[in-house]
Tab-separated table of C-alpha atoms and ligand atoms in Angstrom:
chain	number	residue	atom	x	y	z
A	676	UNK	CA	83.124	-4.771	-33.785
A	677	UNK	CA	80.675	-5.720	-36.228
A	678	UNK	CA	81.742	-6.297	-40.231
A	679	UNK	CA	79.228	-6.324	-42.962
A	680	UNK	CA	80.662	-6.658	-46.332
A	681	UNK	CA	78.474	-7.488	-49.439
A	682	UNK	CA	79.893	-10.326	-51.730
A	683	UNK	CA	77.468	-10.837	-54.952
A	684	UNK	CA	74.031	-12.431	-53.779
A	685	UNK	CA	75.381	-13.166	-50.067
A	686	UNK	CA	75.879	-10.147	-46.834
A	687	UNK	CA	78.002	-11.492	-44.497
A	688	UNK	CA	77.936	-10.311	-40.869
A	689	UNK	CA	81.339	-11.117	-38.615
A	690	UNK	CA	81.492	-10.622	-35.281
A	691	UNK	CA	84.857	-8.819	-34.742
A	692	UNK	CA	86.176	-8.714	-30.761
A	693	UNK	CA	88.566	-11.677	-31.314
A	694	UNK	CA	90.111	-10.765	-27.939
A	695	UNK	CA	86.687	-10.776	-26.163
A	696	UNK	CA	85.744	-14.572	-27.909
A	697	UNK	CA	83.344	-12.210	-30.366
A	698	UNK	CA	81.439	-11.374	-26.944
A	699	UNK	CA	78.124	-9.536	-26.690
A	700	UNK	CA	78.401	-6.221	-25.093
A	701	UNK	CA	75.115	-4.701	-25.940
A	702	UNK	CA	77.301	-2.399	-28.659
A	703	UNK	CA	78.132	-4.771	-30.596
A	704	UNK	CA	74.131	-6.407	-30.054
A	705	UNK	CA	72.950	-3.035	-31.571
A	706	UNK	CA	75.622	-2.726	-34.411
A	707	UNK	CA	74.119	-6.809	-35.573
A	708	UNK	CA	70.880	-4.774	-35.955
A	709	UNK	CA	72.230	-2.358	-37.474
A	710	UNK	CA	73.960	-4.522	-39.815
A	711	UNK	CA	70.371	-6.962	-40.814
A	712	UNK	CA	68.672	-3.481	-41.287
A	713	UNK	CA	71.430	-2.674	-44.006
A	714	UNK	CA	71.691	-5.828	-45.525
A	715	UNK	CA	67.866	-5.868	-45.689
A	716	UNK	CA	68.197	-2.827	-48.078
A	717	UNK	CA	70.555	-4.917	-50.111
A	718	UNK	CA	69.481	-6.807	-52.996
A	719	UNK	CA	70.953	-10.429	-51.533
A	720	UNK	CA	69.756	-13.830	-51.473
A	721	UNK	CA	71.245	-15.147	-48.186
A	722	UNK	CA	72.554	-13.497	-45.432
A	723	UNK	CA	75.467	-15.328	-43.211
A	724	UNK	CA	77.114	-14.974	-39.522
A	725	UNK	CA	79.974	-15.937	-38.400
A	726	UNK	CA	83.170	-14.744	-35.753
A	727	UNK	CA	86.060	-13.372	-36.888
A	728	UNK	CA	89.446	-15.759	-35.859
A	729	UNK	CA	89.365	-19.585	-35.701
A	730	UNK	CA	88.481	-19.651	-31.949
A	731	UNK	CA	85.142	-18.134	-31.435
A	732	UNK	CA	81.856	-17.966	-33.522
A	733	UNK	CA	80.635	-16.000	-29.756
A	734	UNK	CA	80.955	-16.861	-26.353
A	735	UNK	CA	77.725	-15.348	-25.281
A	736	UNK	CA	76.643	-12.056	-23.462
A	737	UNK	CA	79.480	-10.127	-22.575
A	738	UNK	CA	79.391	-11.021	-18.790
A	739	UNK	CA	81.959	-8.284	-17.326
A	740	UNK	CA	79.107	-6.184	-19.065
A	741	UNK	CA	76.975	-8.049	-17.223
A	742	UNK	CA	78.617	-7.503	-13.776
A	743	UNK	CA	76.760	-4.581	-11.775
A	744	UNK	CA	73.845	-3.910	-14.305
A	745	UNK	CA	70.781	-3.023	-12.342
A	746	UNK	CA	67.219	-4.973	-13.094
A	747	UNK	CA	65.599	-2.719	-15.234
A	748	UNK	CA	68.818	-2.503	-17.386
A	749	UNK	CA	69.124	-6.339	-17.283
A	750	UNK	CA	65.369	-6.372	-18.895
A	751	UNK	CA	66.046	-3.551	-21.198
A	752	UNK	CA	68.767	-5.808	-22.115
A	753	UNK	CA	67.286	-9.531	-22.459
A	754	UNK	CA	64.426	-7.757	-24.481
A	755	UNK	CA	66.942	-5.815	-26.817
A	756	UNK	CA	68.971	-9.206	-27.750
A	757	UNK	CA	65.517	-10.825	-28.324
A	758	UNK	CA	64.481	-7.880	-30.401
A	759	UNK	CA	67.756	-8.059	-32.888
A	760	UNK	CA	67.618	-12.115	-33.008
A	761	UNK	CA	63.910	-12.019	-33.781
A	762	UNK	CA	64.673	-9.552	-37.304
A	763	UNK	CA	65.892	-13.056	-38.329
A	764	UNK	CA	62.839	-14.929	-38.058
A	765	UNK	CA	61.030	-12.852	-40.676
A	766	UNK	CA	64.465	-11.164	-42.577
A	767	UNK	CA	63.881	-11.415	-46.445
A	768	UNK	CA	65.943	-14.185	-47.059
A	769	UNK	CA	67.362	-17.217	-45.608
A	770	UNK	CA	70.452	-16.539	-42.856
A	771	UNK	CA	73.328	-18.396	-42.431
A	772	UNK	CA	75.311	-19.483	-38.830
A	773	UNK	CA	78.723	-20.507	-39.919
A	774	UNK	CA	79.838	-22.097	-36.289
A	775	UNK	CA	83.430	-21.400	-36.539
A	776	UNK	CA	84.011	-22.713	-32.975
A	777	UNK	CA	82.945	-21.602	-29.460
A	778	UNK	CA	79.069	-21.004	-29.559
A	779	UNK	CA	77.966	-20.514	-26.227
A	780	UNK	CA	74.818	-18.280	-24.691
A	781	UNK	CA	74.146	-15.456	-26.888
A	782	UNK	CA	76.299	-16.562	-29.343
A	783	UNK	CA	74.238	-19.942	-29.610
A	784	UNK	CA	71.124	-18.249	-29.220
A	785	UNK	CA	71.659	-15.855	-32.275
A	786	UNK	CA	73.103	-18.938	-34.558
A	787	UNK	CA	69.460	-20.685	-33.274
A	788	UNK	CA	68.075	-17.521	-34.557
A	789	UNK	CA	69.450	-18.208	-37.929
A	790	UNK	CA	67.605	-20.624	-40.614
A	791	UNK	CA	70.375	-22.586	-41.066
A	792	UNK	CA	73.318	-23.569	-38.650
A	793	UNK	CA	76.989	-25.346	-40.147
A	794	UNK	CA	79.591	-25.757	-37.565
A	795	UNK	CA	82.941	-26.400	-37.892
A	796	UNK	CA	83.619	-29.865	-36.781
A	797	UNK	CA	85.558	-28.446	-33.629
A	798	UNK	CA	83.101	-26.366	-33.088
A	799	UNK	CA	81.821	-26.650	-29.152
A	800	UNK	CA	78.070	-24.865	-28.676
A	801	UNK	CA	75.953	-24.939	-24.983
A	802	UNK	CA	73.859	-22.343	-22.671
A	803	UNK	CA	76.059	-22.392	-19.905
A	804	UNK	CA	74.067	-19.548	-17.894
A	805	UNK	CA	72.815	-22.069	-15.163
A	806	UNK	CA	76.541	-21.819	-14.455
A	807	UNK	CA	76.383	-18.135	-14.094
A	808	UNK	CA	73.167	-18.100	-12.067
A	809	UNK	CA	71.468	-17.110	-15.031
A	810	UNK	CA	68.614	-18.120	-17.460
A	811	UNK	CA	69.201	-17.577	-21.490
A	812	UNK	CA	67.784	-14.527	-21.734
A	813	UNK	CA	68.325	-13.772	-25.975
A	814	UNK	CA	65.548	-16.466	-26.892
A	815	UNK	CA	67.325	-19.790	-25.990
A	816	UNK	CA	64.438	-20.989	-23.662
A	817	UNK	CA	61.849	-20.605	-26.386
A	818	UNK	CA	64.118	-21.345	-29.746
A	819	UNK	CA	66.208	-24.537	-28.892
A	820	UNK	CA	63.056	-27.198	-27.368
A	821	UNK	CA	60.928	-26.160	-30.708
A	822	UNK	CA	64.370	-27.078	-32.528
A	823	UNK	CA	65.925	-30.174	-30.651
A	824	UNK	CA	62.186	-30.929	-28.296
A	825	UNK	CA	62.093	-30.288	-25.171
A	826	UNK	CA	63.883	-32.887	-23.272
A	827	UNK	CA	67.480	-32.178	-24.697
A	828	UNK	CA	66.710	-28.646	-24.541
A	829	UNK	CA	66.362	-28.816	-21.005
A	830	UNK	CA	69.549	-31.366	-20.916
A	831	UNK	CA	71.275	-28.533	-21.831
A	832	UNK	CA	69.767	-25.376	-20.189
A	833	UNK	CA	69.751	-27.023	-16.779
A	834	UNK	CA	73.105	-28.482	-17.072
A	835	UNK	CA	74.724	-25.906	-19.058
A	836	UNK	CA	76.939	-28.477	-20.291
A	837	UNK	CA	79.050	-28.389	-23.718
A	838	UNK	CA	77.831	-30.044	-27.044
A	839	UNK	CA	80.161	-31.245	-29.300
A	840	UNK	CA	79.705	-30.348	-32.991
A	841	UNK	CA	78.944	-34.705	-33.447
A	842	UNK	CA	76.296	-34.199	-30.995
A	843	UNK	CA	75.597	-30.956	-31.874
A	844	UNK	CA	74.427	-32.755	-35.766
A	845	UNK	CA	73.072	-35.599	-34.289
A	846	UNK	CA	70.530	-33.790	-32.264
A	847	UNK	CA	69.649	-31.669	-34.178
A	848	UNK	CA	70.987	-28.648	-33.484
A	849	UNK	CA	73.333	-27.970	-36.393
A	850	UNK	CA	72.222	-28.910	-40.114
A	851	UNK	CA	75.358	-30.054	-41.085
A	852	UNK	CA	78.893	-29.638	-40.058
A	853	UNK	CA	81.875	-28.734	-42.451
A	854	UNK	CA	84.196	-30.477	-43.946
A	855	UNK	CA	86.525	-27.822	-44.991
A	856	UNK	CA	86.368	-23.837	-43.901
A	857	UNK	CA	83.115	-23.602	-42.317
A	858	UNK	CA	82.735	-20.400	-43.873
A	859	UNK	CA	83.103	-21.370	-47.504
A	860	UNK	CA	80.728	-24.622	-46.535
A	861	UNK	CA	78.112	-21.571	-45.895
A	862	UNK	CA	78.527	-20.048	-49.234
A	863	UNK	CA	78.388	-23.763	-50.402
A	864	UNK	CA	75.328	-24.172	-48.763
A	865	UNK	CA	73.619	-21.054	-49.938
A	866	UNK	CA	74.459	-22.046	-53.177
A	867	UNK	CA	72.033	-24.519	-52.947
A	868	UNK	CA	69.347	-21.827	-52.708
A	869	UNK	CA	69.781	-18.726	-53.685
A	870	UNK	CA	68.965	-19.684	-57.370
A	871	UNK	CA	65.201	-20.337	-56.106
A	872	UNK	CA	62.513	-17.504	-56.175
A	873	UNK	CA	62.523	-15.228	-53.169
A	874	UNK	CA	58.660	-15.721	-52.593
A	875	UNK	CA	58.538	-19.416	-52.605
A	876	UNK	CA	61.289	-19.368	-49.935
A	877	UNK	CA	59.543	-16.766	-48.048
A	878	UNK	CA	56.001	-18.640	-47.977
A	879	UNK	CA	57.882	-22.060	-47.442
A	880	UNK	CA	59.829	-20.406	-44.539
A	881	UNK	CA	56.455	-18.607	-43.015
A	882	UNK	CA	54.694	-21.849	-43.056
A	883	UNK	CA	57.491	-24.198	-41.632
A	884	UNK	CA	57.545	-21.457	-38.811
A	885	UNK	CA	54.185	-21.574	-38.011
A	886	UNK	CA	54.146	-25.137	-37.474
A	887	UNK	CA	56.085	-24.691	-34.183
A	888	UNK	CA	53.315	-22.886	-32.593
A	889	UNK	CA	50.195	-23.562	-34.087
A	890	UNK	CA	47.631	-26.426	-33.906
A	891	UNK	CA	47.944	-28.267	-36.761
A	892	UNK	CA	44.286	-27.861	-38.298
A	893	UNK	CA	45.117	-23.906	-38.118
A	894	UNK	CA	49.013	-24.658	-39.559
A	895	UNK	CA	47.280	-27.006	-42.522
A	896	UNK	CA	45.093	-23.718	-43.166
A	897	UNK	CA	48.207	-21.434	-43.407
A	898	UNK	CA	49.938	-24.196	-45.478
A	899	UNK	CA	47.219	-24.398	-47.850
A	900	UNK	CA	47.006	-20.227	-47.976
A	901	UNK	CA	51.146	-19.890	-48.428
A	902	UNK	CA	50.813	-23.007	-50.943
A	903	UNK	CA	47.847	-21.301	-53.008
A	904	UNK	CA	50.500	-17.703	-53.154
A	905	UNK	CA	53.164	-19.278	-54.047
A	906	UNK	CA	50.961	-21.065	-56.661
A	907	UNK	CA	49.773	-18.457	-57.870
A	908	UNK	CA	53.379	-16.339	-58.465
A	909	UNK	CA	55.080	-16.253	-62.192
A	910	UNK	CA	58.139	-17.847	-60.662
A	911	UNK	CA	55.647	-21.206	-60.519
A	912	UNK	CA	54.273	-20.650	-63.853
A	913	UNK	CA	57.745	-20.727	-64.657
A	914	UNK	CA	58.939	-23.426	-63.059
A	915	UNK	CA	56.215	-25.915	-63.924
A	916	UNK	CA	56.734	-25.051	-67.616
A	917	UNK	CA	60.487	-25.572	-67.546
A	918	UNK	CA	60.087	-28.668	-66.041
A	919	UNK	CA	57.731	-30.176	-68.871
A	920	UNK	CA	59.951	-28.181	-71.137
A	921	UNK	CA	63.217	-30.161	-69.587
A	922	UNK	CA	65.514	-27.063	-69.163
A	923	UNK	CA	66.345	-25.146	-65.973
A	924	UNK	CA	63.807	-22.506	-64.579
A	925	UNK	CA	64.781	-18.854	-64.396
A	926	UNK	CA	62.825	-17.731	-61.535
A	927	UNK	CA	62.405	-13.703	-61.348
A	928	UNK	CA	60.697	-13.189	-57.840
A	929	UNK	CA	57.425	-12.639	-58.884
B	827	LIG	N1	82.109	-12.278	-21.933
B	827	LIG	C1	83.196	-11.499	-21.786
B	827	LIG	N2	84.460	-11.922	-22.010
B	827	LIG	C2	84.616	-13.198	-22.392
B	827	LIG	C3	83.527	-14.070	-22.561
B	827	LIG	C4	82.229	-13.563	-22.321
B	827	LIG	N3	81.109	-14.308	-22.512
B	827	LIG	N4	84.010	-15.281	-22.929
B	827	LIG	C5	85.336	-15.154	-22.998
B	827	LIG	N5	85.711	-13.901	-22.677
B	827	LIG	C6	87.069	-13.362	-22.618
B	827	LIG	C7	87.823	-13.908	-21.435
B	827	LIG	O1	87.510	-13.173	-20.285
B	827	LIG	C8	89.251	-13.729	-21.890
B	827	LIG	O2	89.606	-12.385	-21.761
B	827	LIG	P1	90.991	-11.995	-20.968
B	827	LIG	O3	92.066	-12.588	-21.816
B	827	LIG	O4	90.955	-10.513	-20.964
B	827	LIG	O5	90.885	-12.640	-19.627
B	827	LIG	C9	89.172	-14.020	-23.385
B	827	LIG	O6	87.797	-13.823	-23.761
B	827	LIG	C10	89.541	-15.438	-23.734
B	827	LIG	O7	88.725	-16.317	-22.976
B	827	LIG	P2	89.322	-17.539	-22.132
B	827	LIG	O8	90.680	-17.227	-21.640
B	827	LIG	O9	88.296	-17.943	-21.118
B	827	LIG	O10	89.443	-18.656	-23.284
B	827	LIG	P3	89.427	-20.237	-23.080
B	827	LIG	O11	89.826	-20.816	-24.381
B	827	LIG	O12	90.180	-20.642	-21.869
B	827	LIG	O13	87.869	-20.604	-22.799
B	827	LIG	C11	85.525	-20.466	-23.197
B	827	LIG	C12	86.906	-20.382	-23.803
B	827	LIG	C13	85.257	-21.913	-22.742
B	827	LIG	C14	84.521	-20.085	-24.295
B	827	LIG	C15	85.401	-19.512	-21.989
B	827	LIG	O14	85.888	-18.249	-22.380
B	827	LIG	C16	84.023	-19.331	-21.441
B	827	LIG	O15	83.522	-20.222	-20.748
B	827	LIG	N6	83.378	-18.170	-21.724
B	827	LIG	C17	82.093	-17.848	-21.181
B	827	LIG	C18	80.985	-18.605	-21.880
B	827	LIG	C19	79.650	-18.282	-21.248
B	827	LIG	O16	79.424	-18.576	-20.084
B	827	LIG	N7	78.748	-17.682	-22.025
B	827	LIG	C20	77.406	-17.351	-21.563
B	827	LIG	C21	77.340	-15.917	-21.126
B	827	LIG	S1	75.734	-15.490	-20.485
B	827	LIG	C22	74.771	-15.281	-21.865
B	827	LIG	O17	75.193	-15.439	-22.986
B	827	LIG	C23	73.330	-14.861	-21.758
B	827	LIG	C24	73.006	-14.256	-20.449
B	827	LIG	C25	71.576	-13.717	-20.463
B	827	LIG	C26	71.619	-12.224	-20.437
B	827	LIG	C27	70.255	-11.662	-20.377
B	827	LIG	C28	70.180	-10.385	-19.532
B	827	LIG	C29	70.738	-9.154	-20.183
């Protein structure tokens, strides 16, 4: 249900239950872990999501599942989906949501998990659970206002209604959107990274973080702690020297 293959400096995780819309049953939630604790072991630069067919990136918590589940299940389960999204927020290196289409609920939630979000430009995203009688339960409450504020968050969590992939770029939501196979834009846009040193990304990821929920003269003192590491690493001796000395750095994660 899950696929994690290994190509060079990228993992790339796909969610496999094309006949379900890449659904998530609570399985397949525990095999994503599974699949960021592996790839953490993996010497990669990026890591990328995506669904498997042209349909679906995921439409959200498998809701048949859903149908019957006692509370303390229903818990167990809102806290296990926040558990697995949250590995993202601190995984080694930058992830990747390539939106291949439908991103609703779960599936949104885990692509706002993600650093960095390209969509397809038919690519349709929302948290529909209002519709359901449900809340987001895998983070959306607390991930989308501290990425698009707080008034078009709650534009879309109380009226569970669709974004486009326009919108979707326009607010916010999605960094960019595709202009060919969304999936190939990814490894396009990791590209653009994954030649920098690992600890500058980490410390400028950490501190960019922080800023959505800190005041800022205690996020200006992280900033100037992260900024004084990364400072202090070889990969900035490095890159300050190649820059005087005009050629390209050759950063070695130190
Ligand atoms: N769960 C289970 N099965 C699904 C889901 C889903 N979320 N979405 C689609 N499917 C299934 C359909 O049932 C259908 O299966 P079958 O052929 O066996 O009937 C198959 O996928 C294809 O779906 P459709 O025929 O509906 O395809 P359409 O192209 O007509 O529509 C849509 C696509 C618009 C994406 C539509 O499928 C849809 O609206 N899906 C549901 C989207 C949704 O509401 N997602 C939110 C779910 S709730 C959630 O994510 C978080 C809840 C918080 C949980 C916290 C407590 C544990």
């Amino acid at each position: 249900m899950v696929d994690l293959v290994r190509e060079g400096a990228l993992a790339l995780i796909t969610l496999n239950r094309p006949e379900a819309l890449n659904a998530l049953s609570f399985a397949i939630i525990r095999e994503i872990g599974a699949a960021i604790d592996e790839a953490a072991g993996w010497d990669i630069r990026a890591l990328i999501f995506t669904g498997a067919g042209e349909k679906a990136f995921c439409a959200g918590a498998d809701i048949k599942e859903l149908i019957g589940r006692n509370l303390m299940e229903e818990r167990a389960g809102a806290e296990l989906g926040q558990q697995v999204f949250a590995k993202l927020d601190t995984f080694k290196v930058p992830s990747i949501a390539a939106i291949n289409g439908y991103a609703f609920g779960g599936g949104l939630e885990l692509a706002t998990a993600c650093t960095f979000r390209i969509a397809s430009p038919k690519a349709k995203m929302g948290l529909p659970e209002i519709k359901l009688g449900l809340i987001p339960g895998y983070g959306g409450t607390q991930r989308l206002p501290r990425l698009i504020g707080e008034a078009r968050a709650l534009d879309m969590i109380l009226t569970g209604r669709t974004v486009s992939a326009e919108e979707a770029l326009a607010i916010g939501l999605v960094h960019r959107l595709a202009e060919g196979d969304v999936r190939e834009a990814a490894k396009a846009l990791a590209a653009e990274f994954t030649g920098y040193g690992l600890p500058a990304l980490a410390f400028a990821r950490a501190a960019v973080q922080r800023s959505m929920d800190t005041p800022i003269a205690q996020g200006l003192r992280i900033e100037a702690d992260l900024s004084t590491l990364a400072y202090r690493t070889e990969d900035a001796a490095e890159g300050l020297a190649a820059f005087v000395e005009k050629r390209k750095p050759l950063f070695q994660d130190r």
